[in-house]
Short mmCIF file of C-alpha atoms and ligand atoms in Angstrom, two decimals:
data_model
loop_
_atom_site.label_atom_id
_atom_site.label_comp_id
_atom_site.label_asym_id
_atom_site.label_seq_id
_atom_site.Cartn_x
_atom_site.Cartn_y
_atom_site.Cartn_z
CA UNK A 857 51.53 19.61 70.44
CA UNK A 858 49.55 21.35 67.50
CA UNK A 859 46.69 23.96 67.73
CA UNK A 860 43.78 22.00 67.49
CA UNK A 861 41.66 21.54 64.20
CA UNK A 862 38.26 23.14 63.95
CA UNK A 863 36.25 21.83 61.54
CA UNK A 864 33.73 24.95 60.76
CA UNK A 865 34.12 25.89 57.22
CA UNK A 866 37.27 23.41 56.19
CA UNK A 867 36.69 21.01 53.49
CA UNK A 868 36.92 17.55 54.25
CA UNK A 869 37.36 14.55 51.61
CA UNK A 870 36.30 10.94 52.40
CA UNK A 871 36.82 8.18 50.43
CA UNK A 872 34.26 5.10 50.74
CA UNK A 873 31.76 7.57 51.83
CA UNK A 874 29.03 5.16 50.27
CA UNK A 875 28.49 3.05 53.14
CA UNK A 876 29.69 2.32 56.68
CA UNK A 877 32.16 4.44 58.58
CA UNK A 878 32.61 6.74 55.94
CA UNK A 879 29.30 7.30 55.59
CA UNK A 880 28.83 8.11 58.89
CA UNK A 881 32.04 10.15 59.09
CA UNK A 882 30.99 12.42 55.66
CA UNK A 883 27.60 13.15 58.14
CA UNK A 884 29.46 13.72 61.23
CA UNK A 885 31.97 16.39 59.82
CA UNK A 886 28.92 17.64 57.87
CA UNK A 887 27.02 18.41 60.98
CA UNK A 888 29.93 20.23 62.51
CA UNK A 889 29.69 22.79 59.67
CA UNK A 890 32.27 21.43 57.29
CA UNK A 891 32.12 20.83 53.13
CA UNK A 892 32.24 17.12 52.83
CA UNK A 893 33.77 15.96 49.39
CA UNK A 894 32.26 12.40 48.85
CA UNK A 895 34.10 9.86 47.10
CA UNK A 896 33.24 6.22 46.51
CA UNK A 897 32.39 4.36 43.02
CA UNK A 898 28.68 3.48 43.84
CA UNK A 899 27.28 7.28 42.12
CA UNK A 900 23.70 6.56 43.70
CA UNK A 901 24.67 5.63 47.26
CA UNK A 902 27.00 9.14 47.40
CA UNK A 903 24.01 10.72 45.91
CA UNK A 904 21.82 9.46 48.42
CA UNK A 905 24.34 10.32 51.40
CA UNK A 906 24.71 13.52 49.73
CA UNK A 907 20.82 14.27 49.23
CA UNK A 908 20.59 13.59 53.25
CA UNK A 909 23.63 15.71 54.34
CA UNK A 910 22.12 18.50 52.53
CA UNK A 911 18.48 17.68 53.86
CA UNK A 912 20.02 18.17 57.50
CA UNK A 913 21.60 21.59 56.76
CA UNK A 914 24.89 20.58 55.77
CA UNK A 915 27.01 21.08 52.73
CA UNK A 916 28.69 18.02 50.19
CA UNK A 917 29.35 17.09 46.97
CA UNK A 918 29.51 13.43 45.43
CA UNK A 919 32.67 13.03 43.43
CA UNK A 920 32.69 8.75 42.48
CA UNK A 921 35.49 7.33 41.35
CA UNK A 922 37.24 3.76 41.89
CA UNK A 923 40.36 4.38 43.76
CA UNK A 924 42.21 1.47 42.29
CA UNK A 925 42.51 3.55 38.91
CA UNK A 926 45.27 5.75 39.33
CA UNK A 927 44.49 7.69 36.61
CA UNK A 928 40.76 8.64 37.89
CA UNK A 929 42.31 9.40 41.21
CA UNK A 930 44.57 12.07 39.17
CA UNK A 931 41.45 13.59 37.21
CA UNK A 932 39.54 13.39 40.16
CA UNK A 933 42.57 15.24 42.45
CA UNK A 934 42.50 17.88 39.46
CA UNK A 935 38.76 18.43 39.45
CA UNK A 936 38.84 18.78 43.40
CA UNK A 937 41.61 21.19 43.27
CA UNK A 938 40.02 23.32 40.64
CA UNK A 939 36.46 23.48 42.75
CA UNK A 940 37.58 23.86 46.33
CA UNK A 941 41.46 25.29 46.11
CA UNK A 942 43.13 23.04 48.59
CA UNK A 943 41.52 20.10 50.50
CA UNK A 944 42.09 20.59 54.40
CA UNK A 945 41.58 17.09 55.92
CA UNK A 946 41.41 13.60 53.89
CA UNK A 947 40.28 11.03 54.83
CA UNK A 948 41.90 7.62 53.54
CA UNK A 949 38.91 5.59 54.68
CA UNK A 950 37.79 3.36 51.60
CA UNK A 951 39.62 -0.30 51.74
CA UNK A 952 38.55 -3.84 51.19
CA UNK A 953 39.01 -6.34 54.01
CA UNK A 954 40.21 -10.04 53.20
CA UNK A 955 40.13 -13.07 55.74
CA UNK A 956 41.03 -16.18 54.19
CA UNK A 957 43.72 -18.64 55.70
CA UNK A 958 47.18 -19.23 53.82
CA UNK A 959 45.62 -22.74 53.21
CA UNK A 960 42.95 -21.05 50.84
CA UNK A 961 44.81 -18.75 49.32
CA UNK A 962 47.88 -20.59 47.59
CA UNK A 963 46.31 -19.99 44.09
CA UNK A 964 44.82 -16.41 45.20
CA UNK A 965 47.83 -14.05 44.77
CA UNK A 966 45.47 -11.87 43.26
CA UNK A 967 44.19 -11.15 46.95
CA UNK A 968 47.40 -9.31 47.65
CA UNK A 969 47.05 -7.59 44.42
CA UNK A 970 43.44 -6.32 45.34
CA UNK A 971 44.30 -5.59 48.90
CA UNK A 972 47.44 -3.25 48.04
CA UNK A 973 45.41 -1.53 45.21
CA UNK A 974 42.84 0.20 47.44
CA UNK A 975 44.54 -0.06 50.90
CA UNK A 976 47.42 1.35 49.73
CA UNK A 977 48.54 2.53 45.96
CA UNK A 978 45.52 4.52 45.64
CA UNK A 979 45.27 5.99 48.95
CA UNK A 980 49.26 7.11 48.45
CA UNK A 981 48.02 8.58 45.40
CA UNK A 982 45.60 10.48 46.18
CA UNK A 983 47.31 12.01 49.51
CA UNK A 984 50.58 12.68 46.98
CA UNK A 985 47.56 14.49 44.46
CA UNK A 986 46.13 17.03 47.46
CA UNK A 987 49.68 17.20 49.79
CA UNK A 988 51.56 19.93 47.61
CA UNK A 989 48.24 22.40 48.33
CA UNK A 990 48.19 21.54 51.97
CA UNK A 991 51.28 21.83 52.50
CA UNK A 992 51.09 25.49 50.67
CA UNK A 993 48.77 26.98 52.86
CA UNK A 994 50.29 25.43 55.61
CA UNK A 995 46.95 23.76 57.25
CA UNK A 996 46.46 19.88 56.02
CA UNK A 997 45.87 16.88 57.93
CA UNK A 998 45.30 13.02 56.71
CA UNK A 999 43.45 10.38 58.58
CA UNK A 1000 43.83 7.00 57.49
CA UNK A 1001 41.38 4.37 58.76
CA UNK A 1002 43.56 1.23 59.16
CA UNK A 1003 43.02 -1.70 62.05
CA UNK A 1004 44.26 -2.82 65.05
CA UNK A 1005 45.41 -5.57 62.97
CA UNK A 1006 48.71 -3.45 62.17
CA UNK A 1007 49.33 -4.10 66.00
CA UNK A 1008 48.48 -7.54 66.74
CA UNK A 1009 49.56 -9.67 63.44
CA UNK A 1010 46.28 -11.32 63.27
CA UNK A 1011 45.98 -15.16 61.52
CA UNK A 1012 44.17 -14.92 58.59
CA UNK A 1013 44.66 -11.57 57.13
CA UNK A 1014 48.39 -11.69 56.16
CA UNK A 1015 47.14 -9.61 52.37
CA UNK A 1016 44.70 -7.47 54.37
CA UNK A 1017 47.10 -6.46 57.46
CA UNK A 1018 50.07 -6.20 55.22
CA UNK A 1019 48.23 -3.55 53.20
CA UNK A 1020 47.44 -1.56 56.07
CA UNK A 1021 50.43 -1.82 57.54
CA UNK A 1022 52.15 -0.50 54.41
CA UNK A 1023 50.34 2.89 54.62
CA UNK A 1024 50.41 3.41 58.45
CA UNK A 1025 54.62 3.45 58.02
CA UNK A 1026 54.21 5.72 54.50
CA UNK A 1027 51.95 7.88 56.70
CA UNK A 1028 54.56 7.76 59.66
CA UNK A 1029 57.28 8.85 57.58
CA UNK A 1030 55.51 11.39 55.87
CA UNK A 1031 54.43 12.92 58.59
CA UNK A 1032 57.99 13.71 59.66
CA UNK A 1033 58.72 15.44 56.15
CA UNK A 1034 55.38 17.68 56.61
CA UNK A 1035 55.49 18.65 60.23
CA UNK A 1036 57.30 21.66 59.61
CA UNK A 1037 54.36 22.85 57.12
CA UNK A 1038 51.77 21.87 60.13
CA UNK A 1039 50.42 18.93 57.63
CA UNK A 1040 49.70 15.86 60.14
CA UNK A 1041 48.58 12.50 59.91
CA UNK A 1042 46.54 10.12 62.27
CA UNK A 1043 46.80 6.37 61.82
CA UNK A 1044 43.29 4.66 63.40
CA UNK A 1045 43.83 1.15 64.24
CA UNK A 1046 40.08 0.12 65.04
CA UNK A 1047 38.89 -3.06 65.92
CA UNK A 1048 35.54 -4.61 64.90
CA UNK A 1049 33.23 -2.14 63.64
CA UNK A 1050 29.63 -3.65 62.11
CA UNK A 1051 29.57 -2.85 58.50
CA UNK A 1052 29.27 -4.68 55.39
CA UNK A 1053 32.80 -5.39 55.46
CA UNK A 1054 32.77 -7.27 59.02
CA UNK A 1055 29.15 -8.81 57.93
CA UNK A 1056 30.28 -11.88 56.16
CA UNK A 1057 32.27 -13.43 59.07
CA UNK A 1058 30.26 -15.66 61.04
CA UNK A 1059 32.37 -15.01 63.96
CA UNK A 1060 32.21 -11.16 64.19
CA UNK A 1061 28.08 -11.51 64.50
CA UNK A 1062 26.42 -8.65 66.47
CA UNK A 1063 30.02 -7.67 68.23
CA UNK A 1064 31.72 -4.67 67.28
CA UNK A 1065 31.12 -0.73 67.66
CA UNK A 1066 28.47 0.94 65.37
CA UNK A 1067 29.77 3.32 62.33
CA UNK A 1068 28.56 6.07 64.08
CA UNK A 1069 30.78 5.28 67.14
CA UNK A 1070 33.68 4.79 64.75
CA UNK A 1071 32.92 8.40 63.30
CA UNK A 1072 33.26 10.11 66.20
CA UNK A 1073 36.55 8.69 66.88
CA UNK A 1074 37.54 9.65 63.61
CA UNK A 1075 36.10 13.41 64.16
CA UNK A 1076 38.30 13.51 67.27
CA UNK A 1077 40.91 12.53 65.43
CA UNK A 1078 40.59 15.07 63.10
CA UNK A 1079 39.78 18.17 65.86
CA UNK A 1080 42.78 16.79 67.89
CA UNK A 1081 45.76 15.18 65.23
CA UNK A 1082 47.29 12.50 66.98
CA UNK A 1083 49.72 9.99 65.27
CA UNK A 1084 48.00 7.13 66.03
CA UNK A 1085 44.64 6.11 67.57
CA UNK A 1086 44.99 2.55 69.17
CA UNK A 1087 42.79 0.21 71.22
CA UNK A 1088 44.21 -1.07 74.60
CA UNK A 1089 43.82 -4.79 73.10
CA UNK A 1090 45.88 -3.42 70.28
CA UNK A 1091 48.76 -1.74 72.15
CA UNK A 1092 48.66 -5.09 74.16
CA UNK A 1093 49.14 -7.48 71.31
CA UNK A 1094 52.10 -4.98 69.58
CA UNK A 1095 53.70 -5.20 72.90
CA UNK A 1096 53.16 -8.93 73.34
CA UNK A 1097 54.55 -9.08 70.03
CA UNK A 1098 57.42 -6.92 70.87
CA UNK A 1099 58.71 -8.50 74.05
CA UNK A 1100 57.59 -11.99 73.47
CA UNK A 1101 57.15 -12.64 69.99
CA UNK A 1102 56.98 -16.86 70.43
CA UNK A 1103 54.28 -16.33 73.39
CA UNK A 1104 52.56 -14.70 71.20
CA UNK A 1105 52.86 -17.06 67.66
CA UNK A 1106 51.21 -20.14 69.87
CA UNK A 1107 48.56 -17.40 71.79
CA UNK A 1108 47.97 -16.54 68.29
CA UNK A 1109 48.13 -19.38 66.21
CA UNK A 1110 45.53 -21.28 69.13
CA UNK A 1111 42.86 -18.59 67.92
CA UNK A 1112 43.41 -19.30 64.60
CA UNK A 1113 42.44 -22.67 64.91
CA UNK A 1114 39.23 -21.98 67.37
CA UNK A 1115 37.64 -19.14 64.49
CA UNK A 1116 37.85 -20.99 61.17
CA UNK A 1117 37.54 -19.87 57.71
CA UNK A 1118 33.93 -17.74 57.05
CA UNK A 1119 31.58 -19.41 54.28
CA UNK A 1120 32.49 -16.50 52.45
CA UNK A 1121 36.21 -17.19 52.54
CA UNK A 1122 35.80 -20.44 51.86
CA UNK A 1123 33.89 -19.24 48.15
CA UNK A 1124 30.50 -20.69 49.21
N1 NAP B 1511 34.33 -2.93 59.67
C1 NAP B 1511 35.38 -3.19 60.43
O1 NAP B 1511 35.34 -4.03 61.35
C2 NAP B 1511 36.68 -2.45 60.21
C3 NAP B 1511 37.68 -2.53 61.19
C4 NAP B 1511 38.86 -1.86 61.00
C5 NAP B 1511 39.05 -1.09 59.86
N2 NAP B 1511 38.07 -1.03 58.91
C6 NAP B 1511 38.31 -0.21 57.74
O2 NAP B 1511 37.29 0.74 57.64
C7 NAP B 1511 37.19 1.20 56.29
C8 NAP B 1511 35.71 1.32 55.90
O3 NAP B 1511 35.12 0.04 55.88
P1 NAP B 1511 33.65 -0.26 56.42
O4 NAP B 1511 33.79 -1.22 57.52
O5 NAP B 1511 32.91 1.02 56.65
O6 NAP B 1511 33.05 -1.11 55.21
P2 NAP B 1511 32.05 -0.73 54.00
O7 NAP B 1511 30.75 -0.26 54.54
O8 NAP B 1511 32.08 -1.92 53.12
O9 NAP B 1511 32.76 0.49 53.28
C9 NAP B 1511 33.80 0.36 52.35
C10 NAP B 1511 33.83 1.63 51.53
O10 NAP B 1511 34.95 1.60 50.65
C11 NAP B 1511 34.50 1.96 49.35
N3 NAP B 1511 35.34 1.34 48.34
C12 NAP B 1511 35.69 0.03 48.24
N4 NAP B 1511 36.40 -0.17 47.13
C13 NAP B 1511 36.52 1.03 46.51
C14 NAP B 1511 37.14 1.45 45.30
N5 NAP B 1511 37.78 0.60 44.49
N6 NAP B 1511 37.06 2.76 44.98
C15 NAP B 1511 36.40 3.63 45.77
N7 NAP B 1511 35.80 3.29 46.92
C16 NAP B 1511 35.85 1.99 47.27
C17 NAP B 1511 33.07 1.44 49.28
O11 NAP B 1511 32.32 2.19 48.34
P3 NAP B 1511 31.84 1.66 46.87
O12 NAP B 1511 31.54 0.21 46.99
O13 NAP B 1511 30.66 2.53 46.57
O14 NAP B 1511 33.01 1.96 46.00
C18 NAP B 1511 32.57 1.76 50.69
O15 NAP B 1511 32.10 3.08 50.76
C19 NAP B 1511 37.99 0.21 55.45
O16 NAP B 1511 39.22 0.78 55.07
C20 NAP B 1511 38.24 -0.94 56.41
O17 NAP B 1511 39.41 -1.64 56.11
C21 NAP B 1511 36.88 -1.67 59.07
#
């Protein structure tokens, strides 16, 4: 097991710190006496969550860029390097969630497109822009904010889940190529939280944990590194899925048909 992570005086980067749980993550890790490096592409929201960190005591700086440019991520990875030296913990936290059935989405392979751009090519790139510095002073570690979704297979989100999924097993491989420079990596699979994201689904109304519930999973996370932070409905569903993969198709595919598609999803 690895020496724990104190986050006093470390610099911490978190993408889609404009809103949501990475808003309330960049004020969490602020308040525990880190430099929080904001990055989102809404300028005035990181402003704002900026102007407030600061108000409270704590350090940040707003950096925005969209992180389904490569080539921004690169200037920005540059510009980061050159202000703070190496980054000590990222966090991969920006994404865009889709729900729509296969039966909508026959003429939408541009959902798989968008999904894989900022769930997974850009978070890659960034963490392949700031790894060569961690691993240098031998101190890094990488959070990713995924969802139990990676676990249970859910109905409806095959562009979503397969997005996540694709940077929870780069992550997992990584991390076996960076141990020996004491650069970790957590994978979060988190259920419902209630953000913007979750808002437009009928179905998810009022349920879920609050952003600043999320971010204090995420801070543990950070203080304590370990692989993977699951649910217990999660590690049931990947082992349903593991040791009785029809069971779980019909358990499955019943839910799908009780929660249909959201107005939103459906393009009204
Ligand atoms: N809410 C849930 O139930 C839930 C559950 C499991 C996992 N998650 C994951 O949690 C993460 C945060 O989502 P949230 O629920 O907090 O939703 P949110 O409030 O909508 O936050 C999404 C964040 O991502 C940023 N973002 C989106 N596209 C971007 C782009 N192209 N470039 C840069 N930043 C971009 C947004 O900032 P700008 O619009 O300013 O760019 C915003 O700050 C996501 O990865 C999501 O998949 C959420």
């Amino acid at each position: 097991m690895r020496r724990a992570l104190a986050l006093p005086g470390r610099t911490v980067l978190v993408t889609g710190a404009s809103s949501g749980i990475g808003e309330a993550t960049a004020r969490a890790v602020a308040a525990r006496g880190a430099t929080v490096l904001l990055v989102a592409r809404r300028a005035d929201e990181l402003d704002r969550v900026r102007a407030e960190i600061e108000a409270a005591g704590g350090r940040a700086s707003s950096y925005p860029c969209d992180l389904t440019d490569l080539d921004a991520i690169d200037t920005l990875v540059a510009q980061v390097l050159a202000e703070h030296g190496a980054v000590d913990v990222l966090v991969n936290n920006a994404g865009r969630s889709i729900r729509r059935s296969l039966a909508l989405s026959y003429d939408r392979f541009h959902d798989v497109e968008r999904s894989m751009a900022i769930n997974f090519f850009g978070p890659v790139r960034l963490t392949l822009g700031l790894l060569p510095a961690m691993r240098e002073q031998r101190l890094g570690h990488v959070v990713n904010v995924l969802t139990w979704g990676v676990q249970m297979k859910a109905p409806k989100f095959s562009a979503y889940i397969a997005s996540k999924t694709a940077l929870d097993s780069w992550s997992r491989v990584a991390a076996r190529e960076t141990w020996g420079d004491n650069v970790t990596f957590t994978n979060m699979r988190f259920s419902l939280v209630r953000t913007a994201m979750s808002a437009p689904t009928e179905a998810y109304a009022g349920r879920g944990a609050s952003p600043e519930q999320a971010a204090a999973r995420v801070v543990r996370a950070i203080e304590r590194r370990p692989p993977n932070v699951n649910t217990v409905a999660g590690n049931i569903g990947e082992l349903l899925n593991l040791v009785a993969p029809r069971l779980a198709d019909r358990l499955f595919h019943r839910f799908d048909r009780m929660f249909p598609d959201s107005k939103a999803a459906r393009g009204r």
